[in-house]
Short mmCIF file of C-alpha atoms and ligand atoms in Angstrom, two decimals:
data_model
loop_
_atom_site.label_atom_id
_atom_site.label_comp_id
_atom_site.label_asym_id
_atom_site.label_seq_id
_atom_site.Cartn_x
_atom_site.Cartn_y
_atom_site.Cartn_z
CA MET A 8 0.42 14.86 19.95
CA ARG A 9 3.70 15.64 19.60
CA VAL A 10 6.10 15.96 16.16
CA GLN A 11 8.96 17.24 15.08
CA VAL A 12 7.04 19.19 12.14
CA ALA A 13 3.40 20.81 12.32
CA ILE A 14 2.14 21.19 8.52
CA ILE A 15 -0.41 23.26 8.24
CA GLY A 16 -2.54 23.02 4.57
CA GLY A 17 -2.84 19.20 2.85
CA GLY A 18 -2.60 21.17 -0.74
CA PRO A 19 0.23 20.16 -3.06
CA SER A 20 2.98 21.95 -0.79
CA GLY A 21 1.81 20.37 2.33
CA LEU A 22 1.57 16.75 1.35
CA LEU A 23 4.83 17.11 -0.79
CA LEU A 24 6.47 18.08 2.12
CA SER A 25 5.62 15.54 4.63
CA GLN A 26 6.08 12.88 2.04
CA LEU A 27 9.83 13.76 1.87
CA LEU A 28 10.35 14.51 5.47
CA MET A 29 8.67 11.11 6.47
CA ARG A 30 11.05 9.47 4.01
CA ALA A 31 13.94 11.15 5.77
CA GLY A 32 12.86 9.97 9.24
CA ILE A 33 10.93 13.06 10.53
CA SER A 34 7.67 12.68 12.29
CA THR A 35 4.91 15.21 10.61
CA VAL A 36 1.10 15.76 11.21
CA VAL A 37 -0.81 17.53 8.04
CA LEU A 38 -3.66 19.57 9.25
CA GLU A 39 -6.47 20.73 6.91
CA ARG A 40 -9.03 22.85 7.06
CA GLN A 41 -11.20 21.21 4.32
CA THR A 42 -12.16 17.33 3.43
CA ARG A 43 -9.99 15.26 1.22
CA ASP A 44 -12.90 15.52 -1.42
CA TYR A 45 -12.73 19.06 -1.38
CA VAL A 46 -9.06 19.29 -1.60
CA LEU A 47 -9.05 16.53 -4.50
CA SER A 48 -11.69 18.87 -6.41
CA ARG A 49 -9.90 21.55 -7.16
CA ILE A 50 -9.27 22.45 -10.93
CA ARG A 51 -5.16 23.45 -11.26
CA ALA A 52 -2.59 23.97 -14.12
CA GLY A 53 -0.80 20.72 -14.61
CA VAL A 54 2.61 21.22 -16.46
CA LEU A 55 5.29 20.00 -14.26
CA GLU A 56 8.76 21.69 -14.51
CA GLN A 57 11.57 18.95 -14.69
CA GLY A 58 12.22 19.81 -10.98
CA MET A 59 8.78 18.95 -10.29
CA ALA A 60 8.87 15.91 -11.87
CA ASP A 61 12.13 14.64 -10.29
CA MET A 62 10.19 16.15 -6.83
CA MET A 63 7.76 13.34 -7.54
CA ARG A 64 10.53 10.89 -8.38
CA ARG A 65 12.22 11.33 -4.99
CA ALA A 66 9.28 11.34 -3.13
CA GLY A 67 8.73 7.65 -4.57
CA VAL A 68 5.36 8.96 -5.93
CA ALA A 69 6.11 9.38 -9.77
CA GLU A 70 5.00 5.71 -11.18
CA ARG A 71 1.13 6.77 -12.56
CA MET A 72 2.70 10.62 -13.48
CA GLU A 73 5.70 8.53 -16.04
CA ARG A 74 2.62 5.88 -16.97
CA GLU A 75 0.07 8.78 -17.93
CA GLY A 76 1.89 11.86 -17.99
CA HIS A 77 2.47 13.59 -21.49
CA VAL A 78 5.96 14.92 -22.24
CA HIS A 79 6.10 18.17 -23.73
CA ASP A 80 8.97 18.88 -26.08
CA GLY A 81 7.48 22.20 -27.02
CA THR A 82 4.58 24.98 -26.88
CA MET A 83 2.88 26.78 -29.34
CA LEU A 84 1.77 30.69 -29.78
CA SER A 85 -0.27 32.26 -31.74
CA THR A 86 -0.11 35.59 -32.97
CA GLN A 87 -1.56 37.82 -35.84
CA ASN A 88 1.20 36.31 -37.85
CA GLY A 89 -0.05 33.30 -37.34
CA LEU A 90 0.98 30.06 -35.35
CA PHE A 91 5.01 29.50 -33.97
CA ARG A 92 6.07 26.68 -32.10
CA ILE A 93 9.17 26.95 -29.05
CA ASP A 94 11.01 23.60 -29.10
CA PHE A 95 12.00 22.93 -25.72
CA LYS A 96 14.35 20.34 -26.93
CA GLU A 97 16.46 21.91 -29.10
CA ARG A 98 16.40 25.37 -27.25
CA CYS A 99 17.26 23.83 -24.05
CA GLY A 100 17.55 20.00 -24.05
CA GLN A 101 14.28 19.64 -21.85
CA SER A 102 10.77 19.30 -21.51
CA VAL A 103 7.96 19.56 -19.38
CA ILE A 104 5.24 16.84 -18.07
CA VAL A 105 1.59 17.41 -18.55
CA TYR A 106 -0.03 15.89 -15.42
CA GLY A 107 -2.90 17.20 -13.64
CA GLN A 108 -2.34 18.84 -10.13
CA THR A 109 -5.32 16.97 -9.19
CA GLU A 110 -3.48 13.72 -10.18
CA VAL A 111 -0.55 14.87 -8.42
CA THR A 112 -2.27 15.39 -5.42
CA GLN A 113 -3.90 12.25 -5.23
CA ASP A 114 -0.81 10.45 -5.78
CA LEU A 115 0.59 12.14 -2.82
CA TYR A 116 -2.59 11.35 -0.52
CA ALA A 117 -2.47 7.84 -1.75
CA ALA A 118 1.74 7.54 -0.76
CA GLN A 119 0.82 9.12 3.01
CA ASP A 120 -1.71 6.98 3.49
CA ALA A 121 0.79 3.84 2.39
CA MET A 122 3.22 5.42 5.19
CA GLY A 123 0.70 5.90 7.57
CA ALA A 124 0.63 9.77 7.66
CA GLN A 125 -1.04 11.78 10.18
CA ILE A 126 -3.49 14.18 8.27
CA VAL A 127 -6.00 15.52 10.19
CA HIS A 128 -9.02 16.95 7.88
CA GLU A 129 -11.55 19.31 8.49
CA ALA A 130 -9.15 21.18 11.22
CA LYS A 131 -10.78 24.15 12.02
CA ASN A 132 -9.68 27.51 13.37
CA VAL A 133 -5.95 26.24 13.26
CA ALA A 134 -3.61 28.67 15.50
CA LEU A 135 -0.13 29.05 15.72
CA HIS A 136 1.62 29.82 18.89
CA ASP A 137 5.18 30.92 20.38
CA VAL A 138 6.33 30.40 16.69
CA THR A 139 9.44 32.80 18.08
CA SER A 140 10.42 30.33 20.93
CA ASP A 141 12.22 26.76 20.89
CA LYS A 142 8.73 25.17 21.82
CA PRO A 143 6.22 26.40 19.17
CA TRP A 144 2.58 24.77 19.38
CA VAL A 145 -0.37 24.73 17.17
CA THR A 146 -4.03 24.15 17.96
CA TYR A 147 -7.04 23.39 15.93
CA GLU A 148 -10.38 22.37 16.47
CA LYS A 149 -12.39 19.09 15.45
CA ASP A 150 -15.62 17.52 16.30
CA GLY A 151 -16.06 20.06 19.35
CA GLN A 152 -12.52 19.46 20.89
CA THR A 153 -9.51 21.70 20.98
CA HIS A 154 -6.85 19.84 20.20
CA ARG A 155 -2.83 20.88 20.73
CA VAL A 156 0.17 19.60 18.62
CA ASP A 157 3.57 20.25 20.34
CA CYS A 158 6.36 20.75 17.57
CA ASP A 159 9.77 21.51 17.15
CA TYR A 160 8.81 23.44 13.83
CA ILE A 161 5.62 24.55 11.53
CA ALA A 162 5.49 24.44 8.03
CA GLY A 163 2.58 26.84 6.81
CA CYS A 164 1.50 25.47 3.69
CA ASP A 165 -1.77 26.87 3.55
CA GLY A 166 -2.17 28.88 0.63
CA PHE A 167 -2.92 32.62 -0.02
CA HIS A 168 -5.67 32.56 2.27
CA GLY A 169 -4.34 30.67 5.24
CA VAL A 170 -3.37 31.49 9.05
CA SER A 171 0.60 31.24 8.32
CA ARG A 172 1.44 34.30 6.79
CA PRO A 173 -0.71 36.30 8.77
CA THR A 174 1.06 35.32 11.77
CA ILE A 175 4.23 37.08 10.92
CA PRO A 176 3.72 40.12 12.61
CA THR A 177 3.16 43.48 9.44
CA SER A 178 6.52 44.82 11.18
CA VAL A 179 8.73 42.26 10.25
CA ARG A 180 6.49 41.07 7.06
CA ALA A 181 7.36 43.02 3.47
CA GLU A 182 4.83 42.50 0.78
CA PHE A 183 5.36 42.67 -3.00
CA GLU A 184 2.02 42.93 -5.53
CA ARG A 185 0.71 43.55 -8.82
CA VAL A 186 -3.01 42.48 -9.49
CA TYR A 187 -3.63 42.50 -13.10
CA PRO A 188 -6.58 44.16 -14.96
CA PHE A 189 -8.14 41.14 -16.05
CA GLY A 190 -9.15 37.55 -15.01
CA TRP A 191 -9.35 34.06 -16.49
CA LEU A 192 -12.73 32.25 -17.51
CA GLY A 193 -11.66 28.58 -17.63
CA ILE A 194 -13.36 25.47 -18.53
CA LEU A 195 -12.81 21.89 -18.54
CA SER A 196 -14.62 19.59 -21.04
CA ARG A 197 -14.76 16.22 -21.67
CA THR A 198 -13.15 16.56 -25.43
CA LYS A 199 -9.99 15.91 -27.81
CA PRO A 200 -7.91 18.58 -26.88
CA ALA A 201 -7.47 21.23 -29.98
CA ALA A 202 -3.80 20.36 -30.64
CA ASP A 203 -1.17 18.06 -29.22
CA GLU A 204 0.88 20.65 -27.85
CA LEU A 205 -0.18 23.90 -25.85
CA ILE A 206 -1.40 27.08 -27.25
CA TYR A 207 -0.68 30.39 -26.01
CA ALA A 208 -2.45 33.28 -28.09
CA ASN A 209 -1.90 36.99 -27.93
CA HIS A 210 -5.01 38.09 -30.18
CA PRO A 211 -6.91 41.48 -29.96
CA ARG A 212 -9.66 40.47 -28.45
CA GLY A 213 -7.60 39.30 -25.61
CA PHE A 214 -5.48 36.48 -24.58
CA ALA A 215 -6.63 32.49 -25.05
CA LEU A 216 -4.99 29.60 -23.76
CA ALA A 217 -5.47 26.25 -24.93
CA SER A 218 -4.29 23.38 -22.91
CA MET A 219 -5.31 19.52 -21.75
CA ARG A 220 -5.50 17.31 -18.80
CA ASN A 221 -5.45 13.99 -21.17
CA GLU A 222 -6.25 12.87 -24.40
CA LYS A 223 -10.32 12.95 -23.54
CA LEU A 224 -9.95 16.00 -21.18
CA SER A 225 -9.36 19.52 -22.43
CA ARG A 226 -8.56 23.15 -20.47
CA TYR A 227 -9.38 26.04 -22.12
CA TYR A 228 -9.24 29.24 -21.22
CA VAL A 229 -9.85 33.24 -22.37
CA GLN A 230 -8.83 36.65 -21.03
CA VAL A 231 -11.73 38.31 -19.94
CA PRO A 232 -12.91 41.85 -17.80
CA LEU A 233 -12.61 41.98 -13.80
CA THR A 234 -16.57 42.53 -14.20
CA ASP A 235 -17.27 39.64 -16.00
CA THR A 236 -19.28 36.69 -14.00
CA VAL A 237 -19.13 33.10 -14.91
CA GLU A 238 -22.98 32.95 -15.07
CA GLN A 239 -22.57 35.79 -18.05
CA TRP A 240 -20.71 33.24 -19.87
CA SER A 241 -22.91 30.23 -21.72
CA ASP A 242 -20.64 27.28 -22.98
CA GLU A 243 -21.99 28.42 -26.59
CA ALA A 244 -20.42 31.92 -25.63
CA PHE A 245 -17.18 30.30 -24.40
CA TRP A 246 -16.53 28.15 -27.41
CA ASP A 247 -17.50 31.27 -29.93
CA GLU A 248 -15.11 33.64 -28.23
CA PHE A 249 -12.40 30.91 -27.88
CA ARG A 250 -12.52 30.07 -31.27
CA ARG A 251 -12.07 33.76 -32.24
CA ARG A 252 -8.83 34.23 -30.53
CA ILE A 253 -7.04 31.21 -32.16
CA PRO A 254 -5.99 30.31 -35.51
CA ALA A 255 -8.62 29.23 -37.75
CA GLN A 256 -6.85 25.93 -38.93
CA VAL A 257 -7.42 25.02 -35.35
CA ALA A 258 -10.62 26.48 -34.39
CA ASP A 259 -12.25 24.46 -37.55
CA THR A 260 -11.26 21.32 -36.50
CA MET A 261 -11.76 21.25 -32.57
CA GLU A 262 -13.65 19.13 -30.86
CA ILE A 263 -16.09 21.19 -28.47
CA GLY A 264 -18.50 20.27 -25.64
CA PRO A 265 -20.39 21.16 -22.69
CA SER A 266 -18.29 22.12 -19.75
CA ILE A 267 -17.87 19.84 -16.76
CA GLU A 268 -16.12 22.83 -14.67
CA LYS A 269 -16.53 26.62 -15.56
CA SER A 270 -14.74 29.23 -13.21
CA ILE A 271 -12.97 33.03 -13.65
CA ALA A 272 -9.89 33.29 -11.60
CA PRO A 273 -8.08 36.74 -10.81
CA LEU A 274 -4.49 37.40 -11.72
CA ARG A 275 -1.91 38.50 -9.45
CA SER A 276 1.96 38.89 -8.76
CA PHE A 277 2.75 38.64 -5.01
CA VAL A 278 5.63 37.81 -2.71
CA THR A 279 5.80 37.99 1.03
CA GLU A 280 9.44 38.39 2.60
CA PRO A 281 10.78 36.74 5.19
CA MET A 282 9.87 33.58 4.30
CA LYS A 283 10.85 32.24 8.24
CA TYR A 284 10.15 33.52 11.55
CA GLY A 285 11.23 31.94 14.20
CA ARG A 286 10.22 28.27 13.76
CA LEU A 287 7.48 28.79 11.18
CA PHE A 288 8.30 28.32 7.49
CA LEU A 289 6.08 29.61 4.36
CA VAL A 290 5.84 27.65 1.83
CA GLY A 291 3.94 27.34 -1.96
CA ASP A 292 1.13 29.73 -2.22
CA ALA A 293 1.43 31.01 1.56
CA ALA A 294 4.05 32.83 0.86
CA HIS A 295 4.07 33.88 -3.13
CA ILE A 296 1.13 33.76 -5.87
CA VAL A 297 1.89 33.97 -9.70
CA PRO A 298 -0.27 34.70 -12.93
CA PRO A 299 -1.04 31.17 -14.18
CA THR A 300 0.64 32.54 -17.90
CA GLY A 301 3.75 30.73 -17.05
CA ALA A 302 1.97 27.32 -14.90
CA LYS A 303 4.82 28.18 -12.02
CA GLY A 304 2.21 28.03 -9.00
CA LEU A 305 2.68 24.02 -8.55
CA ASN A 306 6.32 24.31 -9.51
CA LEU A 307 7.67 27.07 -7.37
CA ALA A 308 5.77 25.28 -4.19
CA ALA A 309 7.77 21.88 -5.30
CA SER A 310 11.33 24.21 -4.95
CA ASP A 311 10.08 25.58 -1.75
CA VAL A 312 10.03 22.11 -0.54
CA HIS A 313 12.83 20.91 -1.63
CA TYR A 314 14.83 24.25 -0.07
CA LEU A 315 12.75 23.53 3.30
CA VAL A 316 13.74 19.63 3.29
CA GLU A 317 17.19 20.48 2.85
CA ALA A 318 17.20 23.08 5.91
CA LEU A 319 14.90 20.70 7.93
CA THR A 320 17.04 17.84 7.46
CA ALA A 321 20.02 19.66 8.13
CA ALA A 322 18.88 21.08 11.40
CA ILE A 323 16.97 17.99 12.50
CA LEU A 324 19.21 14.81 11.53
CA ASP A 325 22.64 16.89 11.51
CA LYS A 326 22.22 19.33 14.42
CA ASP A 327 23.02 21.99 11.93
CA ALA A 328 20.26 24.74 12.70
CA ALA A 329 22.34 27.23 10.71
CA ALA A 330 21.25 25.54 7.48
CA LEU A 331 17.37 26.99 8.28
CA ASP A 332 18.58 30.11 7.80
CA GLN A 333 19.19 29.27 4.56
CA TYR A 334 15.80 28.01 3.25
CA GLY A 335 14.08 31.71 2.29
CA PRO A 336 17.38 33.31 0.34
CA LYS A 337 17.45 30.31 -1.17
CA ALA A 338 14.03 29.89 -2.07
CA LEU A 339 13.15 33.72 -2.69
CA ALA A 340 16.02 33.68 -5.67
CA ARG A 341 14.33 31.03 -7.48
CA ILE A 342 10.67 32.65 -6.47
CA TRP A 343 11.53 36.11 -8.08
CA SER A 344 13.10 34.31 -11.23
CA ALA A 345 10.10 32.55 -11.96
CA MET A 346 8.26 35.98 -10.85
CA ARG A 347 9.63 37.72 -13.41
CA PHE A 348 8.68 35.30 -15.83
CA SER A 349 4.99 34.90 -15.40
CA TRP A 350 4.98 38.49 -15.29
CA TRP A 351 6.97 38.81 -18.87
CA MET A 352 4.41 35.85 -20.30
CA THR A 353 1.41 37.76 -18.65
CA THR A 354 2.25 41.25 -20.08
CA LEU A 355 3.52 39.89 -23.37
CA MET A 356 0.36 37.91 -24.13
CA HIS A 357 -2.75 39.58 -22.47
CA ARG A 358 -4.53 42.83 -24.07
CA PHE A 359 -4.13 45.66 -21.14
CA PRO A 360 -7.41 47.96 -20.70
CA ASP A 361 -5.01 50.83 -20.55
CA GLN A 362 -2.53 50.11 -23.01
CA THR A 363 -1.06 52.88 -25.39
CA GLU A 364 -0.89 52.17 -29.35
CA PHE A 365 2.96 52.39 -28.43
CA ASP A 366 2.46 49.75 -25.70
CA GLN A 367 0.65 47.55 -28.57
CA LYS A 368 4.15 48.15 -30.75
CA ILE A 369 6.44 47.02 -28.26
CA GLN A 370 4.51 43.90 -27.23
CA GLU A 371 4.26 43.09 -31.36
CA ALA A 372 8.05 43.74 -30.96
CA GLU A 373 8.38 41.57 -28.39
CA LEU A 374 6.50 38.90 -29.82
CA THR A 375 8.58 39.05 -33.63
CA GLN A 376 11.80 38.55 -31.37
CA LEU A 377 10.35 35.54 -29.58
CA GLU A 378 9.23 34.01 -33.06
CA THR A 379 12.65 34.81 -34.95
CA MET A 380 15.39 35.19 -32.76
CA GLU A 381 17.14 31.71 -31.17
CA SER A 382 18.42 33.63 -28.24
CA ALA A 383 14.98 34.71 -27.59
CA GLN A 384 13.35 31.44 -27.94
CA VAL A 385 15.81 29.52 -25.39
CA THR A 386 15.78 32.25 -22.66
CA MET A 387 11.90 31.77 -22.97
CA ALA A 388 12.44 27.69 -23.24
CA ARG A 389 14.46 27.54 -19.90
CA ASN A 390 12.41 29.73 -17.85
CA TYR A 391 9.63 27.74 -19.11
CA VAL A 392 11.05 23.73 -18.34
CA GLY A 393 12.59 25.39 -15.46
CA LEU A 394 15.53 26.79 -13.71
CA PRO A 395 17.82 24.69 -11.69
CA TYR A 396 17.08 24.28 -8.07
N1 APR B 14 -5.75 25.60 8.06
C1 APR B 14 -5.77 24.36 7.84
N2 APR B 14 -5.52 24.59 6.50
C2 APR B 14 -5.87 25.26 5.70
C3 APR B 14 -5.88 26.91 6.36
C4 APR B 14 -6.12 26.55 7.50
N3 APR B 14 -6.46 28.17 8.18
N4 APR B 14 -6.19 27.93 5.22
C5 APR B 14 -5.68 27.02 3.94
N5 APR B 14 -5.74 25.85 4.55
C6 APR B 14 -5.72 24.86 3.11
C7 APR B 14 -6.70 24.79 1.98
O1 APR B 14 -7.38 24.32 2.03
C8 APR B 14 -5.30 23.97 0.88
O2 APR B 14 -5.85 22.85 1.17
O3 APR B 14 -4.21 24.68 2.77
C9 APR B 14 -4.17 24.16 1.46
C10 APR B 14 -3.15 24.78 0.82
O4 APR B 14 -3.36 24.46 -0.76
P1 APR B 14 -3.01 25.46 -1.96
O5 APR B 14 -3.67 26.97 -1.83
O6 APR B 14 -3.09 24.48 -3.25
O7 APR B 14 -1.39 25.78 -2.08
P2 APR B 14 -0.35 25.06 -2.22
O8 APR B 14 -0.57 23.80 -1.17
O9 APR B 14 0.87 25.99 -1.81
O10 APR B 14 0.05 24.76 -3.77
C11 APR B 14 0.58 25.29 -4.50
O11 APR B 14 -1.15 24.47 -5.82
O12 APR B 14 -3.35 25.42 -5.68
C12 APR B 14 -2.41 25.15 -6.14
O13 APR B 14 -2.28 27.39 -6.97
C13 APR B 14 -1.71 26.35 -6.39
O14 APR B 14 -0.54 25.79 -8.18
C14 APR B 14 -0.20 26.30 -6.87
C15 APR B 14 0.23 25.53 -5.89
C1 PHB B 15 -3.63 24.24 -17.58
O1 PHB B 15 -3.72 23.32 -18.24
O2 PHB B 15 -4.64 24.34 -16.88
C2 PHB B 15 -2.91 25.29 -17.83
C3 PHB B 15 -1.38 24.78 -18.48
C4 PHB B 15 -0.66 26.01 -18.59
C5 PHB B 15 -0.86 27.23 -18.61
C6 PHB B 15 -2.45 27.77 -17.28
C7 PHB B 15 -2.91 26.58 -17.23
O3 PHB B 15 0.03 28.14 -18.60
#
């Protein structure tokens, strides 16, 4: 097989990149190691920045998002002083769209199918070859055979545990990381969401978040120690703990029910540089990981795709190879800005095992500024809805 761009990984990054490149007339193949059902079974955050929503529109896959997505003009924060709201619309004139990542992925798959995209599922043992030459190639195994893809460029959209980032020699790669001393225990339940907007709660017992997928599907999280396991948490124990961490006026009226998904996720901040190595480009979680507090993971993948489509179309269609060197610096500028916001929101909203009384007082002062200062709310709102590409 020969294509212009070989894409490793069929998650949101890979599918969105393939969709936009194909719409620009550039040939692609997506090599995904899991089955389509497995990819679609993943439960991930569903808060879309304006930029991501616009990317969906550019990709021609926004119809269901416009119909079923919920526009949120603000979010609630809960502290020991009670609830307060950050009005995105009032503070920065923008909103976010709550629309599950599973739905985003489904819409991208449907559009890729309609375009006759080449997506190979269960592509095992993907390996990248001659990535620093002008004739890179990729191999993978399927149905007991080894297949080869010759290409001009390779996009590593294969997530944090993929094969692309390790293809870049450690002598070339710089990695920046912060691992947080807690995890998020999350559940999905077929219940009415506790509130019309998200509630981020800072509580002495730990962080909690009330979110949703739609009016009949709720998503909740509580901060737990890294030593906790899902087996230790019955649904009843989860609901009791969650309702202790949010304001009584919400806890006393919210609908609870059996979990249809329950899992614990660790939190880390991670960036690798550079994002370009020869003809290989890292995209999305392959290059960076954010703690979910700021709901930036999917949205950063979208801006990476935006910059890479810009670079690849210039190089392939306009023969402007110099544009390729702009991808990393442009993507990283926005990545580090979102990395800072995600770190800030995580530090602001969680209780750290080793925090001192001084740390606690600083956290409370920061929360008071956020509750009472317009400038603090403008900064938070602009970061949450997404800074410009
Ligand atoms: N070969 C082929 N495919 C691979 C390999 C490999 N060696 N390793 C991983 N993959 C696939 C995974 O199965 C997954 O479907 O690459 C895909 C990577 O998808 P994500 O991990 O979702 O990363 P990305 O597409 O960058 O999306 C980023 O989506 O999953 C969320 O938390 C993530 O919100 C973030 C956003
Ligand atoms: C979610 O709905 O899963 C979600 C929403 C907002 C976040 C994190 C997760 O900040």
